[in-house]
Amino acid sequence: MQKKWPHGLDWDRLQEKFSRLFGHHPITELRKFSGAQQLYFQNDRRNIDAILQEPILTNSGNTIALSSFIHYQLDQTPQYITADKSGPYFSISLDQNIPERTSAQRKILAWANQHGFTARFSGTYFEGIQNFYSILKIFLISILLLYFILALQFENLIQPILVMLTIPLGVAGALVLLYLQQGSLDVMAAIGFVVVLGIIVDDPILKVEVINRLFKTYESEGISRLQALEKAIHDAGDICLKPLLMTSLTTSLALVPVLFTPGIGSDLQKPMVYIIIGGLTMGTFFTTWFIPLAYWFITKKK
């Protein structure tokens, strides 16, 4: 016994119509020795309003539209449910470039506390900030350790400061180049600062060490203090110029191909390359001219 529907419809005919409209109507079978595979009719996906205008044949031979007895209502449901140990939660994705991000976070936290919820912020943006501050701490600790090591090497508390003055100058040059190239100050840029810290102090350390040795040698030969100082600075400049230029040029030129290499990997490394090239360029310039003048200004007063 078939179930009767309004307008003279029966269930079988209605089911066949729905199968054709929504792409699950069997057409035929492909028979093989191992079995049979059912083939289904697949209809193009259309708007639901267009589908409801499809006619259907009644038992009396008349046709009526599906919309005459089928109605629908749109509703929103979660595509998936996320949960952890504390239970289900709703995850909201925000653009990291939205203005007034900090005030938006405060508003979300205030609303969550007011309604008894717990709000946490996570994602690549917040992980990047955390990693950046971690590398910044490493950078500051490295500067402190560098000062103590140089103080032991030079047996002097002022000369390490003289060497470390090239660090802010190099950082300034790195930031200028990064700004001109519209690079981002991210984790890779912070790694570049650590690399610059390790390389940029090599040249002033070498120059100060050579000046100290030549200054002691010339003083032991009976030359006056001021003349020995000027001669030591001049000779140390001639001795250290080639190593200084070779160190900076080889490091900078080796990184230039990264700037012209396409791909995601090179795009991520470009901020680091800008930092290293800018820092070494500015550091080399000031090491060549600033360190000898500062050494002469400090030592002549003793």
GROMACS .gro file of C-alpha atoms in nm:
model
  302
    1MET     CA    1   0.000   0.000   0.000
    2GLN     CA    2   0.147   0.333  -0.107
    3LYS     CA    3   0.138   0.642   0.111
    4LYS     CA    4  -0.081   0.913  -0.043
    5TRP     CA    5   0.036   1.276  -0.055
    6PRO     CA    6  -0.163   1.596  -0.123
    7HIS     CA    7  -0.225   1.706  -0.482
    8GLY     CA    8  -0.253   1.345  -0.592
    9LEU     CA    9   0.115   1.258  -0.541
   10ASP     CA   10   0.261   0.929  -0.427
   11TRP     CA   11   0.582   0.867  -0.235
   12ASP     CA   12   0.764   0.667  -0.503
   13ARG     CA   13   0.723   0.934  -0.769
   14LEU     CA   14   0.829   1.207  -0.526
   15GLN     CA   15   1.136   1.009  -0.418
   16GLU     CA   16   1.239   0.953  -0.780
   17LYS     CA   17   1.206   1.326  -0.851
   18PHE     CA   18   1.422   1.416  -0.553
   19SER     CA   19   1.683   1.161  -0.656
   20ARG     CA   20   1.709   1.316  -1.001
   21LEU     CA   21   1.724   1.672  -0.870
   22PHE     CA   22   1.985   1.608  -0.603
   23GLY     CA   23   2.202   1.368  -0.800
   24HIS     CA   24   2.141   1.029  -0.637
   25HIS     CA   25   1.920   0.860  -0.897
   26PRO     CA   26   2.043   0.518  -1.019
   27ILE     CA   27   2.067   0.485  -1.398
   28THR     CA   28   2.214   0.144  -1.467
   29GLU     CA   29   2.474  -0.107  -1.350
   30LEU     CA   30   2.815  -0.198  -1.483
   31ARG     CA   31   2.840  -0.572  -1.452
   32LYS     CA   32   3.177  -0.740  -1.420
   33PHE     CA   33   3.287  -1.088  -1.336
   34SER     CA   34   3.356  -0.985  -0.978
   35GLY     CA   35   3.028  -0.801  -0.928
   36ALA     CA   36   2.824  -0.498  -1.031
   37GLN     CA   37   2.882  -0.128  -0.985
   38GLN     CA   38   2.585   0.107  -0.966
   39LEU     CA   39   2.589   0.427  -1.176
   40TYR     CA   40   2.401   0.731  -1.051
   41PHE     CA   41   2.261   1.032  -1.234
   42GLN     CA   42   2.444   1.349  -1.127
   43ASN     CA   43   2.265   1.678  -1.173
   44ASP     CA   44   2.433   2.018  -1.181
   45ARG     CA   45   2.414   2.208  -0.856
   46ARG     CA   46   2.156   2.485  -0.882
   47ASN     CA   47   1.991   2.735  -0.657
   48ILE     CA   48   1.730   2.588  -0.426
   49ASP     CA   49   1.467   2.832  -0.561
   50ALA     CA   50   1.527   2.704  -0.915
   51ILE     CA   51   1.495   2.345  -0.795
   52LEU     CA   52   1.162   2.416  -0.627
   53GLN     CA   53   1.023   2.541  -0.957
   54GLU     CA   54   1.069   2.195  -1.111
   55PRO     CA   55   0.737   2.036  -1.214
   56ILE     CA   56   0.621   1.698  -1.091
   57LEU     CA   57   0.352   1.481  -1.245
   58THR     CA   58   0.051   1.395  -1.029
   59ASN     CA   59  -0.164   1.082  -1.050
   60SER     CA   60  -0.429   1.281  -1.235
   61GLY     CA   61  -0.186   1.370  -1.514
   62ASN     CA   62  -0.140   1.733  -1.414
   63THR     CA   63   0.194   1.896  -1.323
   64ILE     CA   64   0.257   2.114  -1.023
   65ALA     CA   65   0.570   2.289  -0.896
   66LEU     CA   66   0.752   2.153  -0.594
   67SER     CA   67   0.725   2.495  -0.429
   68SER     CA   68   0.348   2.448  -0.397
   69PHE     CA   69   0.392   2.201  -0.113
   70ILE     CA   70   0.762   2.230  -0.013
   71HIS     CA   71   0.893   2.527   0.185
   72TYR     CA   72   1.240   2.589   0.327
   73GLN     CA   73   1.409   2.817   0.576
   74LEU     CA   74   1.780   2.908   0.587
   75ASP     CA   75   1.964   2.854   0.912
   76GLN     CA   76   2.328   2.861   1.026
   77THR     CA   77   2.491   2.572   1.209
   78PRO     CA   78   2.858   2.515   1.299
   79GLN     CA   79   3.050   2.330   1.032
   80TYR     CA   80   3.248   2.155   1.304
   81ILE     CA   81   3.279   2.165   1.682
   82THR     CA   82   3.614   2.225   1.852
   83ALA     CA   83   3.684   2.107   2.204
   84ASP     CA   84   3.968   2.040   2.444
   85LYS     CA   85   3.998   1.902   2.796
   86SER     CA   86   3.780   2.181   2.936
   87GLY     CA   87   3.501   2.116   2.685
   88PRO     CA   88   3.370   2.267   2.361
   89TYR     CA   89   3.474   2.620   2.271
   90PHE     CA   90   3.424   2.867   1.987
   91SER     CA   91   3.731   2.973   1.790
   92ILE     CA   92   3.726   3.320   1.629
   93SER     CA   93   3.978   3.409   1.357
   94LEU     CA   94   4.089   3.772   1.337
   95ASP     CA   95   4.300   3.948   1.077
   96GLN     CA   96   4.641   4.039   1.219
   97ASN     CA   97   4.634   4.369   1.027
   98ILE     CA   98   4.318   4.508   1.189
   99PRO     CA   99   4.365   4.856   1.341
  100GLU     CA  100   4.362   4.906   1.718
  101ARG     CA  101   4.438   4.541   1.781
  102THR     CA  102   4.523   4.592   2.148
  103SER     CA  103   4.197   4.772   2.223
  104ALA     CA  104   4.004   4.498   2.043
  105GLN     CA  105   4.174   4.236   2.261
  106ARG     CA  106   4.083   4.429   2.574
  107LYS     CA  107   3.719   4.453   2.465
  108ILE     CA  108   3.704   4.079   2.397
  109LEU     CA  109   3.858   3.999   2.737
  110ALA     CA  110   3.620   4.239   2.914
  111TRP     CA  111   3.317   4.087   2.741
  112ALA     CA  112   3.435   3.733   2.822
  113ASN     CA  113   3.488   3.815   3.190
  114GLN     CA  114   3.151   3.988   3.209
  115HIS     CA  115   2.967   3.684   3.072
  116GLY     CA  116   3.167   3.422   3.262
  117PHE     CA  117   3.384   3.303   2.974
  118THR     CA  118   3.759   3.253   2.944
  119ALA     CA  119   3.921   3.407   2.635
  120ARG     CA  120   4.268   3.318   2.509
  121PHE     CA  121   4.453   3.455   2.207
  122SER     CA  122   4.669   3.227   1.996
  123GLY     CA  123   4.793   3.192   1.640
  124THR     CA  124   5.093   3.271   1.427
  125TYR     CA  125   5.081   3.643   1.510
  126PHE     CA  126   5.096   3.592   1.886
  127GLU     CA  127   5.355   3.316   1.852
  128GLY     CA  128   5.565   3.553   1.642
  129ILE     CA  129   5.550   3.822   1.910
  130GLN     CA  130   5.650   3.574   2.179
  131ASN     CA  131   5.941   3.444   1.970
  132PHE     CA  132   6.053   3.800   1.893
  133TYR     CA  133   6.072   3.894   2.261
  134SER     CA  134   6.257   3.570   2.335
  135ILE     CA  135   6.520   3.651   2.073
  136LEU     CA  136   6.538   4.010   2.204
  137LYS     CA  137   6.624   3.873   2.550
  138ILE     CA  138   6.893   3.655   2.394
  139PHE     CA  139   7.028   3.963   2.212
  140LEU     CA  140   7.056   4.164   2.536
  141ILE     CA  141   7.215   3.875   2.725
  142SER     CA  142   7.465   3.831   2.441
  143ILE     CA  143   7.564   4.199   2.466
  144LEU     CA  144   7.619   4.165   2.841
  145LEU     CA  145   7.832   3.853   2.800
  146LEU     CA  146   8.025   4.019   2.519
  147TYR     CA  147   8.116   4.310   2.745
  148PHE     CA  148   8.258   4.084   3.017
  149ILE     CA  149   8.456   3.878   2.765
  150LEU     CA  150   8.607   4.190   2.606
  151ALA     CA  151   8.687   4.338   2.947
  152LEU     CA  152   8.887   4.024   3.030
  153GLN     CA  153   9.060   4.026   2.692
  154PHE     CA  154   9.161   4.394   2.691
  155GLU     CA  155   9.208   4.413   3.070
  156ASN     CA  156   9.023   4.742   3.047
  157LEU     CA  157   8.668   4.851   3.127
  158ILE     CA  158   8.647   5.136   2.874
  159GLN     CA  159   8.776   4.972   2.556
  160PRO     CA  160   8.494   4.711   2.549
  161ILE     CA  161   8.245   5.000   2.545
  162LEU     CA  162   8.442   5.146   2.256
  163VAL     CA  163   8.403   4.821   2.062
  164MET     CA  164   8.035   4.784   2.151
  165LEU     CA  165   7.952   5.133   2.025
  166THR     CA  166   7.951   4.982   1.676
  167ILE     CA  167   7.647   4.769   1.773
  168PRO     CA  168   7.387   5.053   1.791
  169LEU     CA  169   7.540   5.204   1.478
  170GLY     CA  170   7.507   4.873   1.296
  171VAL     CA  171   7.153   4.823   1.427
  172ALA     CA  172   7.062   5.170   1.300
  173GLY     CA  173   7.197   5.088   0.954
  174ALA     CA  174   7.009   4.758   0.954
  175LEU     CA  175   6.680   4.925   1.046
  176VAL     CA  176   6.727   5.193   0.780
  177LEU     CA  177   6.778   4.934   0.505
  178LEU     CA  178   6.487   4.726   0.635
  179TYR     CA  179   6.263   5.034   0.627
  180LEU     CA  180   6.373   5.135   0.276
  181GLN     CA  181   6.298   4.785   0.146
  182GLN     CA  182   5.964   4.779   0.332
  183GLY     CA  183   6.063   4.464   0.518
  184SER     CA  184   5.886   4.332   0.826
  185LEU     CA  185   6.039   4.327   1.174
  186ASP     CA  186   5.968   3.961   1.246
  187VAL     CA  187   6.148   3.660   1.393
  188MET     CA  188   6.380   3.626   1.092
  189ALA     CA  189   6.480   3.992   1.133
  190ALA     CA  190   6.554   3.928   1.501
  191ILE     CA  191   6.776   3.635   1.401
  192GLY     CA  192   6.953   3.874   1.164
  193PHE     CA  193   7.025   4.108   1.457
  194VAL     CA  194   7.185   3.821   1.649
  195VAL     CA  195   7.400   3.737   1.345
  196VAL     CA  196   7.502   4.102   1.308
  197LEU     CA  197   7.594   4.111   1.677
  198GLY     CA  198   7.833   3.821   1.625
  199ILE     CA  199   7.997   3.958   1.309
  200ILE     CA  200   8.001   4.334   1.354
  201VAL     CA  201   8.223   4.327   1.665
  202ASP     CA  202   8.495   4.117   1.501
  203ASP     CA  203   8.649   4.408   1.310
  204PRO     CA  204   8.666   4.659   1.598
  205ILE     CA  205   8.804   4.388   1.828
  206LEU     CA  206   9.080   4.320   1.576
  207LYS     CA  207   9.153   4.689   1.528
  208VAL     CA  208   9.162   4.771   1.901
  209GLU     CA  209   9.384   4.470   1.972
  210VAL     CA  210   9.630   4.569   1.696
  211ILE     CA  211   9.636   4.931   1.815
  212ASN     CA  212   9.707   4.819   2.173
  213ARG     CA  213  10.000   4.602   2.069
  214LEU     CA  214  10.151   4.860   1.833
  215PHE     CA  215  10.106   5.135   2.092
  216LYS     CA  216  10.297   4.934   2.354
  217THR     CA  217  10.568   4.849   2.101
  218TYR     CA  218  10.623   5.209   1.992
  219GLU     CA  219  10.624   5.334   2.350
  220SER     CA  220  10.890   5.075   2.440
  221GLU     CA  221  11.104   5.209   2.154
  222GLY     CA  222  11.122   5.550   2.323
  223ILE     CA  223  10.872   5.736   2.105
  224SER     CA  224  10.664   5.997   2.284
  225ARG     CA  225  10.318   5.890   2.395
  226LEU     CA  226  10.123   6.110   2.154
  227GLN     CA  227  10.341   6.020   1.855
  228ALA     CA  228  10.327   5.649   1.944
  229LEU     CA  229   9.947   5.669   1.967
  230GLU     CA  230   9.908   5.839   1.629
  231LYS     CA  231  10.154   5.602   1.460
  232ALA     CA  232   9.984   5.294   1.613
  233ILE     CA  233   9.640   5.409   1.495
  234HIS     CA  234   9.770   5.482   1.143
  235ASP     CA  235   9.956   5.152   1.108
  236ALA     CA  236   9.667   4.951   1.256
  237GLY     CA  237   9.436   5.106   0.996
  238ASP     CA  238   9.663   4.986   0.714
  239ILE     CA  239   9.694   4.638   0.865
  240CYS     CA  240   9.322   4.585   0.942
  241LEU     CA  241   9.167   4.746   0.634
  242LYS     CA  242   9.181   4.441   0.405
  243PRO     CA  243   9.055   4.188   0.665
  244LEU     CA  244   8.777   4.430   0.759
  245LEU     CA  245   8.659   4.475   0.400
  246MET     CA  246   8.692   4.107   0.314
  247THR     CA  247   8.482   4.000   0.612
  248SER     CA  248   8.201   4.243   0.534
  249LEU     CA  249   8.204   4.196   0.156
  250THR     CA  250   8.212   3.817   0.158
  251THR     CA  251   7.927   3.796   0.409
  252SER     CA  252   7.710   4.057   0.234
  253LEU     CA  253   7.771   3.935  -0.122
  254ALA     CA  254   7.700   3.575  -0.023
  255LEU     CA  255   7.350   3.681   0.087
  256VAL     CA  256   7.267   3.892  -0.220
  257PRO     CA  257   7.135   3.594  -0.429
  258VAL     CA  258   6.861   3.542  -0.169
  259LEU     CA  259   6.715   3.881  -0.265
  260PHE     CA  260   6.668   3.773  -0.628
  261THR     CA  261   6.555   3.414  -0.569
  262PRO     CA  262   6.179   3.358  -0.605
  263GLY     CA  263   5.988   3.141  -0.361
  264ILE     CA  264   5.839   3.141  -0.015
  265GLY     CA  265   6.167   3.043   0.152
  266SER     CA  266   6.358   3.340   0.013
  267ASP     CA  267   6.071   3.576   0.098
  268LEU     CA  268   6.090   3.464   0.460
  269GLN     CA  269   6.468   3.514   0.467
  270LYS     CA  270   6.473   3.859   0.305
  271PRO     CA  271   6.422   4.055   0.633
  272MET     CA  272   6.721   3.871   0.782
  273VAL     CA  273   6.930   3.949   0.472
  274TYR     CA  274   6.838   4.318   0.487
  275ILE     CA  275   6.936   4.332   0.854
  276ILE     CA  276   7.274   4.163   0.797
  277ILE     CA  277   7.369   4.365   0.488
  278GLY     CA  278   7.258   4.697   0.638
  279GLY     CA  279   7.423   4.628   0.972
  280LEU     CA  280   7.755   4.518   0.824
  281THR     CA  281   7.765   4.809   0.577
  282MET     CA  282   7.709   5.070   0.845
  283GLY     CA  283   7.930   4.886   1.093
  284THR     CA  284   8.218   4.862   0.846
  285PHE     CA  285   8.204   5.233   0.771
  286PHE     CA  286   8.209   5.334   1.136
  287THR     CA  287   8.471   5.076   1.226
  288THR     CA  288   8.702   5.227   0.964
  289TRP     CA  289   8.663   5.587   1.083
  290PHE     CA  290   8.487   5.598   1.418
  291ILE     CA  291   8.689   5.343   1.618
  292PRO     CA  292   9.032   5.505   1.553
  293LEU     CA  293   8.902   5.852   1.638
  294ALA     CA  294   8.727   5.732   1.953
  295TYR     CA  295   9.038   5.537   2.061
  296TRP     CA  296   9.255   5.845   2.009
  297PHE     CA  297   9.013   6.069   2.200
  298ILE     CA  298   8.996   5.833   2.499
  299THR     CA  299   9.365   5.737   2.518
  300LYS     CA  300   9.526   6.080   2.472
  301LYS     CA  301   9.378   6.205   2.801
  302LYS     CA  302   9.542   5.935   3.011
   0.00000   0.00000   0.00000
